[in-house]
Amino acid sequence: MSLSSHYIQILDMQFSGQVSSQEFEDWLSQIQVFLDQGRAFVLIMQTLPQTEFPEDYREIQSRWYKSYKSLFFQYCLGLARIAQDEDDRIRLDTPALQQAWQVPYFVSLSKTDALDWAVQRSLCKTQIT
């Protein structure tokens, strides 16, 4: 008999208030650590009401994503978004966003549902032989 166990990390990112460019880059750097170490993870993202992002956040994210997308596809087991309300859920749960991330993608109104989904994603990668 052999036993092989693989664990993953659930990264629970919550944006609130005035997000600076540096804070946004720091958030990406936290993900980058997992990519550089070859560690699998599931990403949960939530943006609280009245959150304001810096003007250049899309540019920062695009540049980072281009540099790390192959590693992101390899190690990100899924992305769960927690919507603020039903309108936000509809906005986040589109084929275009699902295709843009190119990893399993889930949108929920509930953090509990997002965490349950993240655990299920991690179980898909656990192997016992």
PDB file of C-alpha atoms in Angstrom:
ATOM      1  CA  MET A   1       0.000   0.000   0.000  1.00  0.00           C
ATOM      2  CA  SER A   2       1.124   3.516  -0.625  1.00  0.00           C
ATOM      3  CA  LEU A   3      -0.348   6.790   0.475  1.00  0.00           C
ATOM      4  CA  SER A   4       0.127  10.046  -1.340  1.00  0.00           C
ATOM      5  CA  SER A   5      -1.561  13.111   0.060  1.00  0.00           C
ATOM      6  CA  HIS A   6      -1.605  16.533  -1.535  1.00  0.00           C
ATOM      7  CA  TYR A   7      -2.938  19.591   0.194  1.00  0.00           C
ATOM      8  CA  ILE A   8      -3.956  22.898  -1.234  1.00  0.00           C
ATOM      9  CA  GLN A   9      -4.371  26.340   0.152  1.00  0.00           C
ATOM     10  CA  ILE A  10      -7.552  28.384  -0.007  1.00  0.00           C
ATOM     11  CA  LEU A  11      -6.637  32.028  -0.574  1.00  0.00           C
ATOM     12  CA  ASP A  12      -9.489  34.179   0.716  1.00  0.00           C
ATOM     13  CA  MET A  13      -9.013  37.680  -0.700  1.00  0.00           C
ATOM     14  CA  GLN A  14     -11.341  40.466   0.379  1.00  0.00           C
ATOM     15  CA  PHE A  15     -11.197  43.959  -1.071  1.00  0.00           C
ATOM     16  CA  SER A  16     -12.633  46.892   0.845  1.00  0.00           C
ATOM     17  CA  GLY A  17     -12.341  50.650   1.112  1.00  0.00           C
ATOM     18  CA  GLN A  18      -9.826  52.538  -1.014  1.00  0.00           C
ATOM     19  CA  VAL A  19      -7.512  49.977  -2.609  1.00  0.00           C
ATOM     20  CA  SER A  20      -4.192  51.520  -3.635  1.00  0.00           C
ATOM     21  CA  SER A  21      -2.088  50.377  -6.585  1.00  0.00           C
ATOM     22  CA  GLN A  22       0.478  49.052  -4.096  1.00  0.00           C
ATOM     23  CA  GLU A  23      -2.156  47.042  -2.220  1.00  0.00           C
ATOM     24  CA  PHE A  24      -3.375  45.589  -5.501  1.00  0.00           C
ATOM     25  CA  GLU A  25       0.185  44.630  -6.470  1.00  0.00           C
ATOM     26  CA  ASP A  26       0.690  43.124  -2.999  1.00  0.00           C
ATOM     27  CA  TRP A  27      -2.414  40.983  -3.541  1.00  0.00           C
ATOM     28  CA  LEU A  28      -0.983  39.680  -6.810  1.00  0.00           C
ATOM     29  CA  SER A  29       2.368  39.076  -5.099  1.00  0.00           C
ATOM     30  CA  GLN A  30       0.654  36.837  -2.557  1.00  0.00           C
ATOM     31  CA  ILE A  31      -0.692  34.692  -5.380  1.00  0.00           C
ATOM     32  CA  GLN A  32       2.690  34.781  -7.091  1.00  0.00           C
ATOM     33  CA  VAL A  33       4.319  33.162  -4.032  1.00  0.00           C
ATOM     34  CA  PHE A  34       2.148  30.077  -4.533  1.00  0.00           C
ATOM     35  CA  LEU A  35       2.911  29.996  -8.243  1.00  0.00           C
ATOM     36  CA  ASP A  36       6.657  30.326  -7.673  1.00  0.00           C
ATOM     37  CA  GLN A  37       6.555  27.521  -5.096  1.00  0.00           C
ATOM     38  CA  GLY A  38       4.443  25.276  -7.329  1.00  0.00           C
ATOM     39  CA  ARG A  39       1.688  25.063  -4.717  1.00  0.00           C
ATOM     40  CA  ALA A  40      -1.914  24.380  -5.690  1.00  0.00           C
ATOM     41  CA  PHE A  41      -4.578  26.742  -4.398  1.00  0.00           C
ATOM     42  CA  VAL A  42      -8.183  27.816  -4.784  1.00  0.00           C
ATOM     43  CA  LEU A  43      -8.821  31.550  -4.885  1.00  0.00           C
ATOM     44  CA  ILE A  44     -11.885  33.120  -3.260  1.00  0.00           C
ATOM     45  CA  MET A  45     -12.443  36.787  -4.062  1.00  0.00           C
ATOM     46  CA  GLN A  46     -14.916  39.211  -2.542  1.00  0.00           C
ATOM     47  CA  THR A  47     -15.291  42.942  -3.090  1.00  0.00           C
ATOM     48  CA  LEU A  48     -17.258  44.708  -0.374  1.00  0.00           C
ATOM     49  CA  PRO A  49     -19.689  47.542  -1.164  1.00  0.00           C
ATOM     50  CA  GLN A  50     -18.141  50.982  -1.687  1.00  0.00           C
ATOM     51  CA  THR A  51     -14.747  49.509  -2.567  1.00  0.00           C
ATOM     52  CA  GLU A  52     -12.755  51.710  -4.921  1.00  0.00           C
ATOM     53  CA  PHE A  53      -9.905  50.333  -7.000  1.00  0.00           C
ATOM     54  CA  PRO A  54      -7.036  52.421  -8.363  1.00  0.00           C
ATOM     55  CA  GLU A  55      -7.390  53.674 -11.922  1.00  0.00           C
ATOM     56  CA  ASP A  56      -4.547  51.455 -13.119  1.00  0.00           C
ATOM     57  CA  TYR A  57      -5.662  48.197 -11.485  1.00  0.00           C
ATOM     58  CA  ARG A  58      -6.787  46.599 -14.758  1.00  0.00           C
ATOM     59  CA  GLU A  59      -3.435  47.405 -16.345  1.00  0.00           C
ATOM     60  CA  ILE A  60      -1.585  45.979 -13.328  1.00  0.00           C
ATOM     61  CA  GLN A  61      -3.707  42.834 -13.383  1.00  0.00           C
ATOM     62  CA  SER A  62      -3.369  42.387 -17.146  1.00  0.00           C
ATOM     63  CA  ARG A  63       0.419  42.709 -17.051  1.00  0.00           C
ATOM     64  CA  TRP A  64       0.671  40.261 -14.150  1.00  0.00           C
ATOM     65  CA  TYR A  65      -1.736  37.804 -15.760  1.00  0.00           C
ATOM     66  CA  LYS A  66       0.231  37.776 -19.025  1.00  0.00           C
ATOM     67  CA  SER A  67       3.424  37.017 -17.121  1.00  0.00           C
ATOM     68  CA  TYR A  68       1.961  34.290 -14.916  1.00  0.00           C
ATOM     69  CA  LYS A  69      -1.015  32.844 -16.764  1.00  0.00           C
ATOM     70  CA  SER A  70       0.563  29.479 -17.605  1.00  0.00           C
ATOM     71  CA  LEU A  71       1.522  28.955 -13.947  1.00  0.00           C
ATOM     72  CA  PHE A  72      -1.880  30.284 -12.859  1.00  0.00           C
ATOM     73  CA  PHE A  73      -3.629  27.696 -15.070  1.00  0.00           C
ATOM     74  CA  GLN A  74      -1.368  24.989 -13.670  1.00  0.00           C
ATOM     75  CA  TYR A  75      -1.733  25.718  -9.950  1.00  0.00           C
ATOM     76  CA  CYS A  76      -5.043  27.536  -9.509  1.00  0.00           C
ATOM     77  CA  LEU A  77      -7.632  24.810  -8.998  1.00  0.00           C
ATOM     78  CA  GLY A  78     -10.488  27.273  -9.218  1.00  0.00           C
ATOM     79  CA  LEU A  79     -11.739  30.787  -8.612  1.00  0.00           C
ATOM     80  CA  ALA A  80     -14.826  31.529  -6.510  1.00  0.00           C
ATOM     81  CA  ARG A  81     -16.328  35.004  -6.511  1.00  0.00           C
ATOM     82  CA  ILE A  82     -18.646  36.137  -3.724  1.00  0.00           C
ATOM     83  CA  ALA A  83     -21.206  38.569  -5.088  1.00  0.00           C
ATOM     84  CA  GLN A  84     -22.629  41.455  -3.063  1.00  0.00           C
ATOM     85  CA  ASP A  85     -26.194  40.894  -4.257  1.00  0.00           C
ATOM     86  CA  GLU A  86     -28.153  39.257  -7.074  1.00  0.00           C
ATOM     87  CA  ASP A  87     -27.310  41.998  -9.593  1.00  0.00           C
ATOM     88  CA  ASP A  88     -23.617  41.613  -8.787  1.00  0.00           C
ATOM     89  CA  ARG A  89     -23.938  37.823  -9.110  1.00  0.00           C
ATOM     90  CA  ILE A  90     -25.402  38.210 -12.592  1.00  0.00           C
ATOM     91  CA  ARG A  91     -22.605  40.634 -13.529  1.00  0.00           C
ATOM     92  CA  LEU A  92     -19.890  38.262 -12.284  1.00  0.00           C
ATOM     93  CA  ASP A  93     -21.382  35.011 -13.580  1.00  0.00           C
ATOM     94  CA  THR A  94     -20.935  35.477 -17.311  1.00  0.00           C
ATOM     95  CA  PRO A  95     -19.414  33.215 -19.948  1.00  0.00           C
ATOM     96  CA  ALA A  96     -16.947  35.999 -20.802  1.00  0.00           C
ATOM     97  CA  LEU A  97     -15.550  36.102 -17.248  1.00  0.00           C
ATOM     98  CA  GLN A  98     -15.498  32.320 -17.000  1.00  0.00           C
ATOM     99  CA  GLN A  99     -13.569  32.140 -20.262  1.00  0.00           C
ATOM    100  CA  ALA A 100     -11.208  34.969 -19.303  1.00  0.00           C
ATOM    101  CA  TRP A 101      -9.964  33.202 -16.164  1.00  0.00           C
ATOM    102  CA  GLN A 102      -9.717  29.771 -17.849  1.00  0.00           C
ATOM    103  CA  VAL A 103      -9.914  27.889 -14.541  1.00  0.00           C
ATOM    104  CA  PRO A 104     -13.009  26.408 -12.882  1.00  0.00           C
ATOM    105  CA  TYR A 105     -15.122  29.414 -11.903  1.00  0.00           C
ATOM    106  CA  PHE A 106     -17.942  29.725  -9.374  1.00  0.00           C
ATOM    107  CA  VAL A 107     -20.072  32.675  -8.266  1.00  0.00           C
ATOM    108  CA  SER A 108     -22.149  32.707  -5.101  1.00  0.00           C
ATOM    109  CA  LEU A 109     -23.900  35.095  -2.758  1.00  0.00           C
ATOM    110  CA  SER A 110     -22.635  33.095   0.212  1.00  0.00           C
ATOM    111  CA  LYS A 111     -19.127  32.757   1.614  1.00  0.00           C
ATOM    112  CA  THR A 112     -20.126  29.352   2.993  1.00  0.00           C
ATOM    113  CA  ASP A 113     -21.048  28.151  -0.504  1.00  0.00           C
ATOM    114  CA  ALA A 114     -17.789  29.550  -1.896  1.00  0.00           C
ATOM    115  CA  LEU A 115     -15.764  27.755   0.786  1.00  0.00           C
ATOM    116  CA  ASP A 116     -17.672  24.497   0.197  1.00  0.00           C
ATOM    117  CA  TRP A 117     -16.927  24.780  -3.521  1.00  0.00           C
ATOM    118  CA  ALA A 118     -13.250  25.510  -2.793  1.00  0.00           C
ATOM    119  CA  VAL A 119     -12.967  22.408  -0.609  1.00  0.00           C
ATOM    120  CA  GLN A 120     -14.583  20.314  -3.346  1.00  0.00           C
ATOM    121  CA  ARG A 121     -12.074  21.690  -5.866  1.00  0.00           C
ATOM    122  CA  SER A 122      -9.232  20.710  -3.540  1.00  0.00           C
ATOM    123  CA  LEU A 123     -10.641  17.205  -3.120  1.00  0.00           C
ATOM    124  CA  CYS A 124     -10.492  16.768  -6.875  1.00  0.00           C
ATOM    125  CA  LYS A 125      -6.683  16.995  -6.601  1.00  0.00           C
ATOM    126  CA  THR A 126      -6.183  14.743  -3.562  1.00  0.00           C
ATOM    127  CA  GLN A 127      -4.963  11.283  -4.460  1.00  0.00           C
ATOM    128  CA  ILE A 128      -4.917   8.210  -2.261  1.00  0.00           C
ATOM    129  CA  THR A 129      -3.623   4.985  -3.796  1.00  0.00           C
TER     130      THR A 129
END
